[in-house]
Amino acid sequence: MDPNAEQQYVITLSCPDTTGIVARIAGFLADAGGWIVEAGYHSDPTSGWFFTRQVVRADSLPYGADELRSRFAEVAADFGPETTWTVTDTHVPKRAVVLVSKEAHCLHDLLGRVSTGELPVRLSAVIGNHDGLAGIVEAHGVPFHHIAFPPPGNGRYEEAKEKAFEELRGLVKQHDPDAVVLARFMQILPPELCREWAGRAINIHHSFLPSFVGARPYHQAYARGVKLIGATCHYVTPDLDAGPIIEQDVIRVDHSDTAADMVRRGRDIERLVLARGLRWHLEDRVLVHGNKTVVFR
Amino acid sequence: MDPNAEQQYVITLSCPDTTGIVARIAGFLADAGGWIVEAGYHSDPTSGWFFTRQVVRADSLPYGADELRSRFAEVAADFGPETTWTVTDTHVPKRAVVLVSKEAHCLHDLLGRVSTGELPVRLSAVIGNHDGLAGIVEAHGVPFHHIAFPPPGNGRYEEAKEKAFEELRGLVKQHDPDAVVLARFMQILPPELCREWAGRAINIHHSFLPSFVGARPYHQAYARGVKLIGATCHYVTPDLDAGPIIEQDVIRVDHSDTAADMVRRGRDIERLVLARGLRWHLEDRVLVHGNKTVVFR
Amino acid sequence: MDPNAEQQYVITLSCPDTTGIVARIAGFLADAGGWIVEAGYHSDPTSGWFFTRQVVRADSLPYGADELRSRFAEVAADFGPETTWTVTDTHVPKRAVVLVSKEAHCLHDLLGRVSTGELPVRLSAVIGNHDGLAGIVEAHGVPFHHIAFPPPGNGRYEEAKEKAFEELRGLVKQHDPDAVVLARFMQILPPELCREWAGRAINIHHSFLPSFVGARPYHQAYARGVKLIGATCHYVTPDLDAGPIIEQDVIRVDHSDTAADMVRRGRDIERLVLARGLRWHLEDRVLVHGNKTVVFR
Amino acid sequence: MDPNAEQQYVITLSCPDTTGIVARIAGFLADAGGWIVEAGYHSDPTSGWFFTRQVVRADSLPYGADELRSRFAEVAADFGPETTWTVTDTHVPKRAVVLVSKEAHCLHDLLGRVSTGELPVRLSAVIGNHDGLAGIVEAHGVPFHHIAFPPPGNGRYEEAKEKAFEELRGLVKQHDPDAVVLARFMQILPPELCREWAGRAINIHHSFLPSFVGARPYHQAYARGVKLIGATCHYVTPDLDAGPIIEQDVIRVDHSDTAADMVRRGRDIERLVLARGLRWHLEDRVLVHGNKTVVFR
């Protein structure tokens, strides 16, 4: 994103494990003069899969991203039909759309991080189901869209909600983002949206999953008397709060913390965990396999 | 425990909250010249209960522990029939019995801590359902008792297990310990033992409860793909892994950790969490109310 | 700050330790019907001083903050001439002035926290020695003042700097804030300003003090090869980076983190540590004694 | 160490960075059918050096460790004369000698970890400058040697100390260990011993270096009023407490912790940090370059 930063190509690949994969990829890159500046490998003994992420200096290769992609496709083809891979160019900016409700702490945090250049992304739009945050979003130079979601119990609730989600779907489609960030969005996505945004929709859940799934997790935590509270950043799937986990963290609480204190203090962890998970996603550090992630930090 | 340490009386009290409790207790102590060296107060807005722990220099009072107890009983009586309180003398050593199975890491840790004087307790006995640890326990000058628990599936399993628990109950009763430490004991206590040892039986569970209750929690954690694993020290109640939590902690894991790695790495957290929870219990820092604890650290 | 929150009076007191202080204060409050909702005590064996912080429900007392102050003054007088104490009213909002330079991450974080009501303070003004942040500050409804500090090496550097600090001093004086927050201000305050703002000027230093005092601490940390980097929130005194520490925290780094990575990643800790330290200061949780703090969390 | 564990060869290499190193090594291994189960790479932009650690299944290669070494030597020779490399066989047990004084908590911890198979090492000997720990060491089946170091101030102090170090040097030489662990040894090694044991002598220092070098670091930390205390595991060099850092960690303290509390509580961090650092050293995860380490965890 930083135009002065060195241009790099980021290669990721997942395939069934076998001997010689590293040699094949490394040989392919070396033959082209490719200078590897960062490399992660993971051989998973349980699933029998292999995962890698490699970062190559663009100026060390005699060709560009498109040709790298077409040549690498041939390499990847050797590893079987289940293989998945990506090649991205760090000079092509990633784009994100952020979905919010009333709880604005994660949004404020993301806006600040983008503003200081900490997070390598352009915010294409913020979409809120309340309009109170339009001013501050637009002060950051980011378009704000308001979509009114109906309150539950409303007579035509299902119909109105469906319409709202359809509008949301259309708006997101226009921006075609690399990430759809549910920054405390508070609406449960319908399964078809989960599928359409698969691998791109990132949620922050305000508990240390799998503890305290669903609503009011801090109140659940308070009632159980736990000594740590946490937050979980995960990909959204049709199963509520059960998608592949990207990142989690916790902070210490004690008997003097009320449920309201936990709500307030937990925000610090939500902000951090979402920012870290989103960064790793944007930097192509997260490879999903089944319901688990490999994160090359 | 350390005979050179300053003698202190530790007072704890729990009662329905009202105005003037602190003044009543502080006034009582001040009238006797009592020098308070440590004081913790907690007023719980949800339950409407009040909790305190106070530490007084023994040499500042004109009488001993027994008279302090009888006089304090009058003070506590003012706070209603639900009030519970304790007065302990730091020069009367606390005693613990440790229950183990084959996993010895928590036991080794406790033996080391007692040996260096870090943990203020005398180990009255270690009771194991395997006999392999007798040598090292006895090298620390602590008696070891072996009680054979039958393997599940055995024909007379229930009967044999009942007999083993009866033997265990008798042995523990002989020592009348302040703490019964289940240091990875791996046997589920029968409800009547839970009740007999209520408020004294302390378990270390190898997960961040309430996640991963029951057997093989690290394997459950591995299957779910969590990014932190934890341990929980709690009082034992008839509800499996659901007693009041004293202490919890976590460590970071990632995709490169197998379930076996989690088992190994989790031991570091189990050791620490058990040692901290046990210390707080022994120092009368833990006040139980319903299914939650107030811990005055 | 929250007008719907329960009104409370916060009492703090530091004095030479002796028997009966708790009883005297608790008795005074109880006689007036005062309901203590939070209480912290610390008896320091090294210095021989006593510290307390107590929070009383305003509606439990028959009089207001002013009368509480004049009555408490009599109580405090009993503890000797060295005694210091405060009584504050949680319905009188605290005010802060924030000083910034170009590094805006802490400022963004504070603006977000104030905007969501997380931090109990009104921002009277932000004063920057660059003007690039005026827009976003004003979008939050906070006045921004630009004071140009001269670059070092400039011919009339000392004179110009003195003038700039004089302007800064005047501006801050107008607002008479409860906290002057150096949110990565990057200018070393002259000793007379340190004294004028004593106990109110709060700095965030981007290292785990006392390691890496002074300039470019992340580069110092990188050169030394440490495995954790940290941040320190402290009161400003004329001794550079040596004032009483309010809060510190660290995060893990490894060989793959360049100095630039540490600069970026350290911001997460700077934000959190400053926000926590500032909150505790604003809630009268921090009592300074000599070069150390007692923090009643 | 575990005879049932899969036999593996661990290769490490450090050399000036250039294109094609990964390809060369991976190609070499692939040509022999080598199955890489773990691989770490680090390309250091500041020093221009490259570091790798690779783990190969022994049964995937058609030859043994000795032939792997002689063949790999040819590969490594291609990367220039500054290249350093190792090939170790996980079925050849590593050996350690532990040096202790009176503070026994790290020793107890290491004995427990070795006893439960957590730490992949055989303890060849424990050498103490007091004899009180002989019994427990020998109960673990490990030989204990007592070497009397003279107390400072003694008339023939220098001479006696030199003699004691000479005896120590000879004893260690007999065992030719992979690690000499200074588990709170409390004696400053003479420069010639630092050199003789270079890259093998591992110390645990009870502070977060570079803060609080030298004696009584917890007392230094207490006097400064820090809010976290730490421990550092590092290779010993002639510069006191300044060798390459392997691992560090911290725990939170507050105003209620006396210096004695810090001494006690810090032990938890010393134990953990030493155990982690030693494990990584024994598993050939630590590559030293200049005064810094690359740790492939």
Coordinates of N, CA, C and O in Angstrom, one line a residue, chain A residues 172-258:
Chain A
V172 N -22.0 -4.2 -1.2 CA -20.7 -4.9 -1.0 C -20.2 -5.3 -2.4 O -19.0 -5.1 -2.7
K173 N -21.1 -5.9 -3.2 CA -20.7 -6.4 -4.5 C -20.1 -5.2 -5.4 O -19.2 -5.5 -6.1
Q174 N -20.7 -4.1 -5.3 CA -20.2 -2.9 -6.0 C -18.7 -2.7 -5.7 O -17.9 -2.3 -6.6
H175 N -18.3 -2.9 -4.5 CA -17.0 -2.5 -4.0 C -16.0 -3.7 -4.2 O -14.8 -3.5 -4.2
D176 N -16.6 -4.9 -4.4 CA -15.8 -6.1 -4.5 C -14.6 -6.2 -3.6 O -13.4 -6.2 -4.1
P177 N -14.8 -6.1 -2.3 CA -13.6 -6.0 -1.4 C -12.9 -7.3 -1.2 O -13.4 -8.4 -1.3
D178 N -11.6 -7.1 -0.7 CA -10.8 -8.3 -0.3 C -11.3 -8.7 1.1 O -11.0 -9.9 1.5
A179 N -11.9 -7.8 1.8 CA -12.4 -8.2 3.2 C -13.7 -7.5 3.5 O -13.8 -6.3 3.2
V180 N -14.6 -8.2 4.1 CA -15.8 -7.6 4.6 C -15.7 -7.8 6.1 O -15.7 -8.9 6.6
V181 N -15.5 -6.7 6.8 CA -15.2 -6.7 8.2 C -16.5 -6.4 9.0 O -17.0 -5.4 9.0
L182 N -16.9 -7.4 9.8 CA -18.0 -7.2 10.7 C -17.5 -6.7 12.0 O -17.2 -7.5 12.9
A183 N -17.4 -5.4 12.1 CA -16.8 -4.7 13.3 C -17.9 -4.5 14.3 O -18.3 -3.4 14.6
R184 N -18.3 -5.5 15.0 CA -19.5 -5.5 15.9 C -20.7 -5.1 15.2 O -21.4 -4.2 15.5
F185 N -21.1 -5.9 14.1 CA -22.2 -5.6 13.3 C -23.5 -6.0 13.9 O -24.6 -5.4 13.6
M186 N -23.5 -7.0 14.7 CA -24.7 -7.4 15.5 C -25.9 -8.0 14.7 O -26.9 -8.2 15.3
Q187 N -25.7 -8.2 13.5 CA -26.7 -8.9 12.7 C -26.1 -10.3 12.2 O -25.0 -10.3 11.8
I188 N -26.9 -11.3 12.3 CA -26.5 -12.6 11.9 C -26.7 -12.7 10.4 O -27.8 -12.5 9.8
L189 N -25.6 -13.0 9.6 CA -25.7 -13.0 8.2 C -26.5 -14.2 7.7 O -26.3 -15.3 8.3
P190 N -27.3 -14.1 6.7 CA -28.0 -15.2 6.2 C -27.0 -16.2 5.5 O -26.0 -15.7 5.0
P191 N -27.3 -17.5 5.4 CA -26.3 -18.4 4.9 C -25.8 -18.1 3.5 O -24.6 -18.3 3.2
E192 N -26.7 -17.6 2.6 CA -26.2 -17.3 1.3 C -25.2 -16.2 1.2 O -24.3 -16.2 0.4
L193 N -25.3 -15.2 2.2 CA -24.3 -14.2 2.2 C -22.9 -14.8 2.8 O -21.9 -14.4 2.3
C194 N -23.1 -15.6 3.8 CA -21.9 -16.3 4.3 C -21.1 -17.0 3.1 O -19.9 -17.0 3.1
R195 N -21.9 -17.6 2.3 CA -21.3 -18.4 1.2 C -20.7 -17.4 0.1 O -19.6 -17.6 -0.3
E196 N -21.5 -16.4 -0.2 CA -21.0 -15.4 -1.2 C -19.7 -14.7 -0.7 O -18.8 -14.5 -1.5
W197 N -19.6 -14.5 0.6 CA -18.4 -13.8 1.1 C -17.4 -14.8 1.8 O -16.5 -14.3 2.5
A198 N -17.5 -16.0 1.4 CA -16.7 -17.1 2.1 C -15.2 -16.7 2.0 O -14.7 -16.4 0.9
G199 N -14.5 -16.8 3.1 CA -13.0 -16.5 3.0 C -12.7 -15.0 3.0 O -11.6 -14.7 3.0
R200 N -13.8 -14.2 3.0 CA -13.5 -12.7 3.0 C -14.2 -12.1 4.2 O -13.8 -11.0 4.6
A201 N -15.3 -12.7 4.7 CA -16.1 -12.0 5.8 C -15.4 -12.4 7.1 O -15.3 -13.6 7.5
I202 N -15.0 -11.4 7.8 CA -14.2 -11.5 9.1 C -15.0 -10.9 10.2 O -15.4 -9.8 10.1
N203 N -15.3 -11.7 11.3 CA -16.1 -11.2 12.4 C -15.2 -11.1 13.6 O -14.2 -11.9 13.8
I204 N -15.6 -10.2 14.5 CA -15.0 -10.2 15.8 C -16.1 -10.6 16.8 O -17.1 -9.9 16.9
H205 N -15.8 -11.7 17.5 CA -16.8 -12.1 18.5 C -16.2 -11.8 19.9 O -15.0 -12.0 20.2
H206 N -17.1 -11.3 20.8 CA -16.6 -10.8 22.1 C -16.5 -11.8 23.1 O -17.0 -11.6 24.3
S207 N -16.0 -13.0 22.8 CA -15.7 -14.0 23.8 C -14.5 -14.8 23.3 O -14.2 -14.8 22.1
F208 N -13.9 -15.6 24.2 CA -12.9 -16.6 23.9 C -13.6 -17.8 23.4 O -13.9 -18.7 24.2
L209 N -13.9 -17.9 22.2 CA -14.6 -19.1 21.6 C -13.8 -20.3 21.8 O -12.6 -20.3 21.8
P210 N -14.4 -21.5 22.0 CA -15.9 -21.8 21.9 C -16.7 -21.4 23.2 O -17.9 -21.8 23.2
S211 N -16.1 -20.8 24.2 CA -16.9 -20.4 25.3 C -17.8 -19.2 24.9 O -17.4 -18.3 24.2
F212 N -19.0 -19.2 25.4 CA -19.9 -18.1 25.3 C -20.3 -17.7 23.9 O -20.1 -16.6 23.5
V213 N -20.8 -18.7 23.1 CA -21.3 -18.4 21.8 C -22.6 -17.6 21.9 O -23.2 -17.6 23.0
G214 N -22.9 -16.8 20.9 CA -24.2 -16.2 20.8 C -24.2 -14.8 21.5 O -23.2 -14.1 21.6
A215 N -25.4 -14.5 22.1 CA -25.6 -13.1 22.6 C -25.1 -12.9 24.0 O -25.0 -13.8 24.8
R216 N -24.7 -11.6 24.2 CA -24.2 -11.2 25.5 C -23.2 -12.0 26.2 O -23.3 -12.5 27.3
P217 N -22.1 -12.3 25.5 CA -21.1 -13.2 26.0 C -20.4 -12.6 27.3 O -20.1 -13.4 28.1
Y218 N -20.3 -11.3 27.4 CA -19.7 -10.8 28.7 C -20.6 -11.1 29.9 O -20.1 -11.4 31.0
H219 N -21.9 -11.1 29.6 CA -22.8 -11.4 30.7 C -22.7 -12.9 31.1 O -22.8 -13.2 32.2
Q220 N -22.6 -13.7 30.1 CA -22.4 -15.1 30.3 C -21.1 -15.3 31.1 O -21.0 -16.1 32.1
A221 N -20.0 -14.6 30.7 CA -18.7 -14.8 31.4 C -18.8 -14.3 32.9 O -18.3 -14.9 33.8
Y222 N -19.5 -13.2 33.1 CA -19.7 -12.7 34.4 C -20.4 -13.7 35.3 O -20.0 -14.0 36.4
A223 N -21.5 -14.3 34.7 CA -22.3 -15.2 35.5 C -21.5 -16.5 35.8 O -21.7 -17.1 36.9
R224 N -20.6 -16.9 34.9 CA -19.8 -18.1 35.2 C -18.6 -17.8 36.2 O -18.0 -18.7 36.7
G225 N -18.2 -16.5 36.3 CA -17.2 -16.2 37.2 C -15.8 -16.5 36.7 O -14.9 -16.9 37.4
V226 N -15.6 -16.4 35.4 CA -14.3 -16.7 34.8 C -13.3 -15.6 35.2 O -13.7 -14.5 35.6
K227 N -12.0 -15.9 35.1 CA -11.0 -15.0 35.6 C -10.2 -14.3 34.4 O -9.3 -13.5 34.6
L228 N -10.6 -14.7 33.2 CA -10.1 -14.0 32.0 C -11.3 -13.9 31.0 O -12.2 -14.7 30.9
I229 N -11.3 -12.8 30.3 CA -12.3 -12.6 29.2 C -11.5 -12.4 27.9 O -10.4 -12.0 27.9
G230 N -12.2 -12.8 26.8 CA -11.4 -12.8 25.5 C -12.2 -12.3 24.4 O -13.4 -11.9 24.5
A231 N -11.6 -12.3 23.2 CA -12.2 -12.0 21.9 C -11.6 -12.9 20.9 O -10.5 -13.4 21.0
T232 N -12.4 -13.2 19.8 CA -12.1 -14.1 18.8 C -12.3 -13.5 17.4 O -13.5 -13.0 17.2
C233 N -11.3 -13.5 16.6 CA -11.5 -13.0 15.2 C -11.6 -14.3 14.3 O -10.7 -15.1 14.4
H234 N -12.7 -14.4 13.6 CA -12.8 -15.6 12.8 C -13.5 -15.4 11.4 O -14.2 -14.3 11.3
Y235 N -13.3 -16.3 10.5 CA -14.1 -16.2 9.3 C -15.5 -16.5 9.5 O -15.8 -17.4 10.3
V236 N -16.4 -15.9 8.8 CA -17.8 -16.1 9.0 C -18.3 -17.3 8.2 O -17.9 -17.4 7.0
T237 N -19.0 -18.2 8.8 CA -19.6 -19.4 8.1 C -21.0 -19.5 8.5 O -21.4 -18.8 9.5
P238 N -21.8 -20.3 7.8 CA -23.2 -20.3 8.2 C -23.4 -20.8 9.7 O -24.5 -20.5 10.3
D239 N -22.5 -21.5 10.2 CA -22.6 -21.9 11.7 C -22.2 -20.8 12.6 O -21.1 -20.3 12.6
L240 N -23.1 -20.3 13.4 CA -22.9 -19.1 14.2 C -21.7 -19.2 15.1 O -21.6 -20.2 15.9
D241 N -20.7 -18.3 15.0 CA -19.5 -18.2 15.8 C -18.7 -19.5 15.8 O -18.0 -19.8 16.7
A242 N -18.8 -20.2 14.7 CA -18.1 -21.5 14.6 C -17.1 -21.6 13.5 O -16.6 -22.6 13.2
G243 N -16.9 -20.5 12.8 CA -16.0 -20.5 11.6 C -14.5 -20.6 12.0 O -14.2 -20.5 13.2
P244 N -13.6 -20.8 11.1 CA -12.2 -20.9 11.3 C -11.7 -19.7 12.1 O -11.9 -18.6 11.7
I245 N -11.0 -20.0 13.2 CA -10.4 -18.9 14.1 C -9.1 -18.4 13.5 O -8.2 -19.2 13.3
I246 N -9.0 -17.1 13.4 CA -7.8 -16.4 12.9 C -6.9 -16.0 14.1 O -5.7 -16.2 14.1
E247 N -7.6 -15.4 15.1 CA -6.8 -14.9 16.2 C -7.7 -14.8 17.5 O -8.9 -14.6 17.3
Q248 N -7.1 -15.0 18.6 CA -7.8 -14.8 19.9 C -6.8 -14.2 20.9 O -5.6 -14.4 20.8
D249 N -7.4 -13.5 21.9 CA -6.6 -13.1 23.0 C -7.5 -12.8 24.2 O -8.7 -12.9 24.1
V250 N -6.9 -12.7 25.4 CA -7.7 -12.5 26.6 C -7.1 -11.4 27.5 O -5.9 -11.0 27.3
I251 N -7.9 -10.9 28.4 CA -7.3 -10.1 29.5 C -7.9 -10.6 30.8 O -9.0 -11.2 30.9
R252 N -7.2 -10.3 31.9 CA -7.5 -10.7 33.2 C -8.7 -9.8 33.8 O -8.6 -8.6 33.6
V253 N -9.6 -10.5 34.4 CA -10.7 -9.8 35.1 C -10.7 -10.4 36.5 O -10.1 -11.4 36.8
D254 N -11.4 -9.7 37.4 CA -11.6 -10.3 38.8 C -12.9 -10.0 39.3 O -13.8 -9.4 38.6
H255 N -13.1 -10.3 40.6 CA -14.4 -10.2 41.2 C -14.9 -8.7 41.2 O -16.1 -8.5 41.3
S256 N -14.0 -7.8 41.1 CA -14.4 -6.4 41.2 C -15.0 -5.9 39.8 O -15.5 -4.8 39.8
D257 N -14.8 -6.7 38.8 CA -15.4 -6.3 37.5 C -16.8 -6.7 37.3 O -17.1 -7.9 37.4
T258 N -17.7 -5.7 37.1 CA -19.1 -6.0 36.9 C -19.2 -6.4 35.4 O -18.2 -6.3 34.6

